[in-house]
PDB file of C-alpha atoms in Angstrom:
ATOM      1  CA  MET A   1       0.000   0.000   0.000  1.00 74.00           C
ATOM      2  CA  LYS A   2       2.915   2.327   0.764  1.00 76.00           C
ATOM      3  CA  TYR A   3       4.222   1.997  -2.779  1.00 80.00           C
ATOM      4  CA  VAL A   4       0.799   2.904  -4.195  1.00 84.00           C
ATOM      5  CA  PHE A   5       0.955   6.226  -2.329  1.00 83.00           C
ATOM      6  CA  TYR A   6       4.564   6.644  -3.459  1.00 87.00           C
ATOM      7  CA  VAL A   7       3.626   6.460  -7.155  1.00 88.00           C
ATOM      8  CA  LEU A   8       0.372   8.376  -6.608  1.00 89.00           C
ATOM      9  CA  GLY A   9       2.242  11.179  -4.839  1.00 89.00           C
ATOM     10  CA  ILE A  10       4.716  11.544  -7.710  1.00 90.00           C
ATOM     11  CA  LEU A  11       1.905  11.599 -10.285  1.00 92.00           C
ATOM     12  CA  ILE A  12       0.092  14.287  -8.263  1.00 92.00           C
ATOM     13  CA  LEU A  13       3.340  16.250  -8.012  1.00 92.00           C
ATOM     14  CA  THR A  14       4.002  16.080 -11.768  1.00 92.00           C
ATOM     15  CA  LEU A  15       0.398  17.103 -12.472  1.00 92.00           C
ATOM     16  CA  GLY A  16       1.006  20.229 -10.404  1.00 92.00           C
ATOM     17  CA  ILE A  17       4.268  20.927 -12.242  1.00 90.00           C
ATOM     18  CA  SER A  18       2.475  20.618 -15.581  1.00 90.00           C
ATOM     19  CA  PHE A  19      -0.243  23.038 -14.405  1.00 90.00           C
ATOM     20  CA  THR A  20       2.385  25.680 -13.560  1.00 89.00           C
ATOM     21  CA  ILE A  21       4.102  25.202 -16.923  1.00 88.00           C
ATOM     22  CA  GLN A  22       0.744  25.443 -18.698  1.00 88.00           C
ATOM     23  CA  SER A  23      -0.178  28.636 -16.818  1.00 87.00           C
ATOM     24  CA  ASP A  24       2.605  30.528 -18.627  1.00 85.00           C
ATOM     25  CA  LEU A  25       3.204  32.649 -15.515  1.00 88.00           C
ATOM     26  CA  GLY A  26       6.513  31.054 -14.618  1.00 86.00           C
ATOM     27  CA  THR A  27       7.415  27.773 -12.959  1.00 86.00           C
ATOM     28  CA  SER A  28       9.602  26.772 -10.047  1.00 84.00           C
ATOM     29  CA  PRO A  29      13.292  27.507 -10.733  1.00 86.00           C
ATOM     30  CA  PHE A  30      14.056  23.780 -11.090  1.00 86.00           C
ATOM     31  CA  ASP A  31      11.250  23.225 -13.591  1.00 88.00           C
ATOM     32  CA  ALA A  32      12.219  26.433 -15.404  1.00 91.00           C
ATOM     33  CA  LEU A  33      15.710  24.961 -15.735  1.00 91.00           C
ATOM     34  CA  LEU A  34      14.264  21.745 -17.210  1.00 92.00           C
ATOM     35  CA  VAL A  35      12.102  23.651 -19.702  1.00 91.00           C
ATOM     36  CA  GLY A  36      15.029  25.925 -20.610  1.00 91.00           C
ATOM     37  CA  LEU A  37      17.249  22.917 -21.290  1.00 92.00           C
ATOM     38  CA  SER A  38      14.491  21.292 -23.347  1.00 92.00           C
ATOM     39  CA  ILE A  39      14.046  24.409 -25.505  1.00 90.00           C
ATOM     40  CA  ASN A  40      17.736  25.252 -25.952  1.00 90.00           C
ATOM     41  CA  VAL A  41      19.348  21.811 -26.072  1.00 90.00           C
ATOM     42  CA  GLY A  42      16.553  19.436 -27.073  1.00 86.00           C
ATOM     43  CA  LEU A  43      14.927  16.338 -25.523  1.00 89.00           C
ATOM     44  CA  THR A  44      11.727  16.454 -23.477  1.00 92.00           C
ATOM     45  CA  VAL A  45      11.247  18.144 -20.113  1.00 91.00           C
ATOM     46  CA  GLY A  46      10.869  14.721 -18.512  1.00 91.00           C
ATOM     47  CA  SER A  47      14.127  13.508 -20.059  1.00 93.00           C
ATOM     48  CA  TRP A  48      16.003  16.398 -18.445  1.00 92.00           C
ATOM     49  CA  GLU A  49      14.354  15.527 -15.130  1.00 89.00           C
ATOM     50  CA  ILE A  50      16.109  12.141 -15.312  1.00 90.00           C
ATOM     51  CA  ILE A  51      19.458  13.557 -16.502  1.00 92.00           C
ATOM     52  CA  ILE A  52      19.589  16.243 -13.796  1.00 91.00           C
ATOM     53  CA  ALA A  53      18.535  13.605 -11.265  1.00 89.00           C
ATOM     54  CA  LEU A  54      21.606  11.543 -12.129  1.00 89.00           C
ATOM     55  CA  ILE A  55      23.834  14.582 -11.530  1.00 90.00           C
ATOM     56  CA  LEU A  56      22.099  15.357  -8.220  1.00 89.00           C
ATOM     57  CA  ILE A  57      22.428  11.750  -7.049  1.00 89.00           C
ATOM     58  CA  CYS A  58      26.205  12.094  -7.390  1.00 89.00           C
ATOM     59  CA  CYS A  59      26.065  15.456  -5.592  1.00 87.00           C
ATOM     60  CA  ASN A  60      23.981  14.009  -2.744  1.00 86.00           C
ATOM     61  CA  SER A  61      26.366  11.068  -2.452  1.00 87.00           C
ATOM     62  CA  PHE A  62      29.276  13.484  -2.033  1.00 87.00           C
ATOM     63  CA  LEU A  63      27.480  15.574   0.610  1.00 85.00           C
ATOM     64  CA  LYS A  64      26.415  12.534   2.642  1.00 82.00           C
ATOM     65  CA  ARG A  65      29.683  10.688   1.967  1.00 84.00           C
ATOM     66  CA  GLN A  66      27.883   7.481   1.189  1.00 82.00           C
ATOM     67  CA  ARG A  67      27.051   5.319  -1.823  1.00 84.00           C
ATOM     68  CA  PRO A  68      24.919   6.926  -4.557  1.00 81.00           C
ATOM     69  CA  GLU A  69      21.198   6.448  -3.996  1.00 79.00           C
ATOM     70  CA  VAL A  70      20.661   4.736  -7.341  1.00 80.00           C
ATOM     71  CA  LEU A  71      16.997   4.055  -6.559  1.00 80.00           C
ATOM     72  CA  GLY A  72      16.524   7.817  -6.836  1.00 79.00           C
ATOM     73  CA  LEU A  73      16.661   7.277 -10.590  1.00 83.00           C
ATOM     74  CA  LEU A  74      13.470   5.211 -10.305  1.00 85.00           C
ATOM     75  CA  THR A  75      11.721   8.147  -8.661  1.00 84.00           C
ATOM     76  CA  ALA A  76      13.120  10.519 -11.277  1.00 85.00           C
ATOM     77  CA  PHE A  77      12.041   8.169 -14.083  1.00 90.00           C
ATOM     78  CA  ILE A  78       8.458   8.070 -12.768  1.00 90.00           C
ATOM     79  CA  ALA A  79       8.513  11.863 -12.340  1.00 90.00           C
ATOM     80  CA  GLY A  80       9.967  12.450 -15.812  1.00 91.00           C
ATOM     81  CA  THR A  81       7.415  10.130 -17.396  1.00 93.00           C
ATOM     82  CA  GLY A  82       4.632  11.822 -15.415  1.00 93.00           C
ATOM     83  CA  ILE A  83       5.663  15.321 -16.533  1.00 92.00           C
ATOM     84  CA  ASP A  84       5.786  14.319 -20.208  1.00 93.00           C
ATOM     85  CA  MET A  85       2.440  12.502 -19.890  1.00 93.00           C
ATOM     86  CA  TRP A  86       0.651  15.466 -18.266  1.00 91.00           C
ATOM     87  CA  LEU A  87       2.222  17.972 -20.687  1.00 89.00           C
ATOM     88  CA  PHE A  88       0.864  15.826 -23.516  1.00 91.00           C
ATOM     89  CA  LEU A  89      -2.649  15.608 -22.011  1.00 90.00           C
ATOM     90  CA  LEU A  90      -3.154  19.012 -20.347  1.00 83.00           C
ATOM     91  CA  PRO A  91      -3.087  21.267 -23.455  1.00 79.00           C
ATOM     92  CA  ASN A  92      -6.202  19.437 -24.672  1.00 77.00           C
ATOM     93  CA  LEU A  93      -7.982  20.193 -21.385  1.00 79.00           C
ATOM     94  CA  VAL A  94      -6.474  23.403 -19.987  1.00 73.00           C
ATOM     95  CA  THR A  95      -5.148  26.261 -22.125  1.00 74.00           C
ATOM     96  CA  PRO A  96      -5.760  29.504 -20.214  1.00 78.00           C
ATOM     97  CA  GLU A  97      -5.511  32.658 -22.315  1.00 79.00           C
ATOM     98  CA  LEU A  98      -6.891  35.362 -19.992  1.00 83.00           C
ATOM     99  CA  TRP A  99      -4.820  36.480 -16.995  1.00 84.00           C
ATOM    100  CA  TYR A 100      -7.256  35.242 -14.341  1.00 85.00           C
ATOM    101  CA  GLY A 101      -7.389  31.815 -15.980  1.00 86.00           C
ATOM    102  CA  LYS A 102      -3.605  31.662 -15.860  1.00 88.00           C
ATOM    103  CA  VAL A 103      -3.612  32.697 -12.186  1.00 90.00           C
ATOM    104  CA  VAL A 104      -6.115  29.952 -11.310  1.00 91.00           C
ATOM    105  CA  CYS A 105      -4.131  27.409 -13.312  1.00 89.00           C
ATOM    106  CA  PHE A 106      -0.907  28.395 -11.547  1.00 90.00           C
ATOM    107  CA  GLY A 107      -2.561  28.432  -8.116  1.00 90.00           C
ATOM    108  CA  ILE A 108      -3.918  24.917  -8.632  1.00 91.00           C
ATOM    109  CA  GLY A 109      -0.480  23.767  -9.747  1.00 90.00           C
ATOM    110  CA  LEU A 110       1.278  25.239  -6.702  1.00 91.00           C
ATOM    111  CA  VAL A 111      -1.117  23.596  -4.235  1.00 91.00           C
ATOM    112  CA  VAL A 112      -1.064  20.248  -6.069  1.00 92.00           C
ATOM    113  CA  ILE A 113       2.756  20.259  -6.078  1.00 91.00           C
ATOM    114  CA  GLY A 114       2.785  20.677  -2.295  1.00 89.00           C
ATOM    115  CA  LEU A 115       0.226  17.906  -1.821  1.00 90.00           C
ATOM    116  CA  GLY A 116       2.025  15.492  -4.140  1.00 89.00           C
ATOM    117  CA  THR A 117       5.443  16.158  -2.613  1.00 87.00           C
ATOM    118  CA  ALA A 118       4.181  15.688   0.946  1.00 86.00           C
ATOM    119  CA  THR A 119       2.391  12.469  -0.070  1.00 87.00           C
ATOM    120  CA  TYR A 120       5.292  10.671  -1.702  1.00 83.00           C
ATOM    121  CA  LEU A 121       7.885  11.932   0.807  1.00 80.00           C
ATOM    122  CA  HIS A 122       5.855  10.492   3.689  1.00 80.00           C
ATOM    123  CA  THR A 123       6.167   6.982   2.218  1.00 80.00           C
ATOM    124  CA  ASN A 124       9.879   7.364   3.039  1.00 76.00           C
ATOM    125  CA  PHE A 125      10.821   5.230   0.050  1.00 77.00           C
ATOM    126  CA  VAL A 126      13.149   7.164  -2.261  1.00 72.00           C
ATOM    127  CA  PRO A 127      12.664  10.915  -2.760  1.00 69.00           C
ATOM    128  CA  ILE A 128      13.359  12.685  -6.048  1.00 74.00           C
ATOM    129  CA  PRO A 129      17.067  13.630  -5.875  1.00 83.00           C
ATOM    130  CA  VAL A 130      16.302  17.361  -5.694  1.00 80.00           C
ATOM    131  CA  ASP A 131      14.048  16.711  -2.683  1.00 75.00           C
ATOM    132  CA  ARG A 132      16.717  14.471  -1.153  1.00 80.00           C
ATOM    133  CA  LEU A 133      19.133  17.383  -1.567  1.00 85.00           C
ATOM    134  CA  ALA A 134      16.674  19.611   0.325  1.00 82.00           C
ATOM    135  CA  LEU A 135      16.498  17.057   3.150  1.00 82.00           C
ATOM    136  CA  ILE A 136      20.309  16.768   3.253  1.00 85.00           C
ATOM    137  CA  ILE A 137      20.742  20.555   3.426  1.00 85.00           C
ATOM    138  CA  GLN A 138      18.057  20.711   6.126  1.00 83.00           C
ATOM    139  CA  GLU A 139      20.003  18.114   8.121  1.00 83.00           C
ATOM    140  CA  LEU A 140      23.426  19.708   7.579  1.00 84.00           C
ATOM    141  CA  THR A 141      22.263  23.249   8.404  1.00 82.00           C
ATOM    142  CA  ARG A 142      19.885  22.104  11.179  1.00 80.00           C
ATOM    143  CA  THR A 143      17.101  24.285   9.831  1.00 76.00           C
ATOM    144  CA  ASN A 144      13.658  23.488   8.406  1.00 76.00           C
ATOM    145  CA  ILE A 145      12.503  22.307   4.987  1.00 72.00           C
ATOM    146  CA  PHE A 146      11.397  25.857   4.098  1.00 74.00           C
ATOM    147  CA  PHE A 147      14.954  27.226   4.358  1.00 80.00           C
ATOM    148  CA  SER A 148      16.583  24.344   2.475  1.00 81.00           C
ATOM    149  CA  ARG A 149      14.083  24.349  -0.409  1.00 75.00           C
ATOM    150  CA  THR A 150      14.286  28.142  -0.735  1.00 77.00           C
ATOM    151  CA  PHE A 151      18.092  27.991  -0.898  1.00 83.00           C
ATOM    152  CA  ILE A 152      17.973  25.331  -3.628  1.00 83.00           C
ATOM    153  CA  TYR A 153      15.325  27.300  -5.531  1.00 78.00           C
ATOM    154  CA  LEU A 154      17.593  30.360  -5.609  1.00 84.00           C
ATOM    155  CA  VAL A 155      20.504  28.326  -7.035  1.00 87.00           C
ATOM    156  CA  PHE A 156      18.314  26.834  -9.780  1.00 88.00           C
ATOM    157  CA  LEU A 157      16.791  30.280 -10.433  1.00 86.00           C
ATOM    158  CA  ILE A 158      20.189  31.637 -11.470  1.00 89.00           C
ATOM    159  CA  MET A 159      20.762  28.626 -13.752  1.00 90.00           C
ATOM    160  CA  ALA A 160      17.267  28.948 -15.281  1.00 89.00           C
ATOM    161  CA  MET A 161      17.827  32.657 -15.995  1.00 89.00           C
ATOM    162  CA  ILE A 162      21.016  31.815 -17.891  1.00 91.00           C
ATOM    163  CA  LEU A 163      19.062  29.325 -20.054  1.00 88.00           C
ATOM    164  CA  ASN A 164      16.080  31.679 -20.526  1.00 86.00           C
ATOM    165  CA  GLY A 165      13.672  29.270 -18.853  1.00 86.00           C
ATOM    166  CA  PRO A 166      10.010  30.247 -18.163  1.00 85.00           C
ATOM    167  CA  ILE A 167      10.633  32.665 -15.298  1.00 88.00           C
ATOM    168  CA  GLY A 168       7.897  35.055 -14.226  1.00 86.00           C
ATOM    169  CA  VAL A 169       5.810  36.173 -11.281  1.00 88.00           C
ATOM    170  CA  GLY A 170       4.919  32.505 -10.737  1.00 86.00           C
ATOM    171  CA  THR A 171       8.587  31.713 -10.159  1.00 86.00           C
ATOM    172  CA  LEU A 172       8.785  34.288  -7.380  1.00 85.00           C
ATOM    173  CA  LEU A 173       5.591  32.924  -5.811  1.00 86.00           C
ATOM    174  CA  THR A 174       6.987  29.388  -5.979  1.00 82.00           C
ATOM    175  CA  VAL A 175      10.200  30.449  -4.209  1.00 77.00           C
ATOM    176  CA  CYS A 176       8.247  32.314  -1.516  1.00 79.00           C
ATOM    177  CA  LEU A 177       5.339  29.914  -1.024  1.00 82.00           C
ATOM    178  CA  GLY A 178       6.593  26.466  -2.138  1.00 78.00           C
ATOM    179  CA  GLY A 179       8.241  25.611   1.175  1.00 75.00           C
ATOM    180  CA  LEU A 180       5.355  27.007   3.227  1.00 82.00           C
ATOM    181  CA  ILE A 181       2.770  24.967   1.298  1.00 85.00           C
ATOM    182  CA  LEU A 182       4.873  21.820   1.752  1.00 83.00           C
ATOM    183  CA  ASN A 183       5.177  22.579   5.478  1.00 82.00           C
ATOM    184  CA  TYR A 184       1.370  22.863   5.636  1.00 84.00           C
ATOM    185  CA  PHE A 185       0.640  19.615   3.803  1.00 85.00           C
ATOM    186  CA  THR A 186       3.312  17.508   5.555  1.00 83.00           C
ATOM    187  CA  PRO A 187       1.448  17.019   8.884  1.00 83.00           C
ATOM    188  CA  VAL A 188      -1.913  16.743   7.080  1.00 84.00           C
ATOM    189  CA  THR A 189      -0.792  13.954   4.745  1.00 83.00           C
ATOM    190  CA  GLU A 190       1.076  12.285   7.610  1.00 81.00           C
ATOM    191  CA  LYS A 191      -2.125  12.041   9.633  1.00 82.00           C
ATOM    192  CA  VAL A 192      -4.272  10.800   6.728  1.00 80.00           C
ATOM    193  CA  LEU A 193      -1.760   8.329   5.273  1.00 77.00           C
ATOM    194  CA  ASP A 194      -0.865   6.877   8.671  1.00 76.00           C
ATOM    195  CA  ARG A 195      -4.543   6.244   9.302  1.00 79.00           C
ATOM    196  CA  VAL A 196      -4.980   4.528   5.909  1.00 76.00           C
ATOM    197  CA  LEU A 197      -1.798   2.459   6.237  1.00 69.00           C
ATOM    198  CA  ILE A 198      -2.687   1.340   9.772  1.00 76.00           C
ATOM    199  CA  HIS A 199      -6.192   0.424   8.609  1.00 73.00           C
ATOM    200  CA  SER A 200      -4.824  -1.614   5.692  1.00 67.00           C
ATOM    201  CA  SER A 201      -2.423  -3.458   7.999  1.00 65.00           C
ATOM    202  CA  THR A 202      -5.306  -4.418  10.314  1.00 66.00           C
ATOM    203  CA  SER A 203      -7.581  -5.695   7.537  1.00 57.00           C
ATOM    204  CA  PRO A 204     -10.119  -8.549   8.135  1.00 53.00           C
ATOM    205  CA  ASN A 205      -7.699 -11.068   6.588  1.00 52.00           C
ATOM    206  CA  HIS A 206      -5.016  -9.968   9.011  1.00 49.00           C
ATOM    207  CA  ASP A 207      -7.440 -10.372  11.922  1.00 47.00           C
ATOM    208  CA  LYS A 208      -8.490 -13.844  10.718  1.00 47.00           C
ATOM    209  CA  ASN A 209      -4.903 -14.989  10.541  1.00 48.00           C
ATOM    210  CA  LYS A 210      -4.310 -13.584  14.007  1.00 43.00           C
ATOM    211  CA  LYS A 211      -7.333 -15.471  15.421  1.00 44.00           C
ATOM    212  CA  HIS A 212      -6.288 -18.640  13.647  1.00 42.00           C
ATOM    213  CA  SER A 213      -2.815 -18.460  15.193  1.00 38.00           C
ATOM    214  CA  ILE A 214      -4.382 -18.044  18.629  1.00 39.00           C
TER     215      ILE A 214
END
């Protein structure tokens, strides 16, 4: 059941990312970097998600001084596939042209990103390498997730600006609000998912087996 929430969380996260890209108001600095690379170098946005993930896995390994978390590529592969899938489907459903439509589209994306990230991180399986980097920085600096994510966002913002990625007012909002939204959803998803996971582990079949053993 945990792995279902792991995949579901990543798909929710990538849906949110695709909403922000579709809003045309600017994306998170990391996603702006991916889009900028896709436009200037080639390949899909999802493909760059996987390539950058490989680089970050090596970076995380150096910071933690441990073996590379190769399973992080699995998370990045699911995320990259999810982004490309939603970017293929969304234009047929959502193509905001007026400013308020773009604002709504971006707002939905920002909230959905926070929900998806909190959901898959709580499964404690393998985070996307960029999120692992945020957790490592949080641990090394002994601060909270808001500080670490904001720091990483600023680094990617500079890189995205160099590559002329989709930077706009939405990018600024993502930097300012992304960590706060994640902080809000983390305890909420923790409470809900723990309840579901505990319920699934004490299913009728489990109780029958317990009675039988008695």
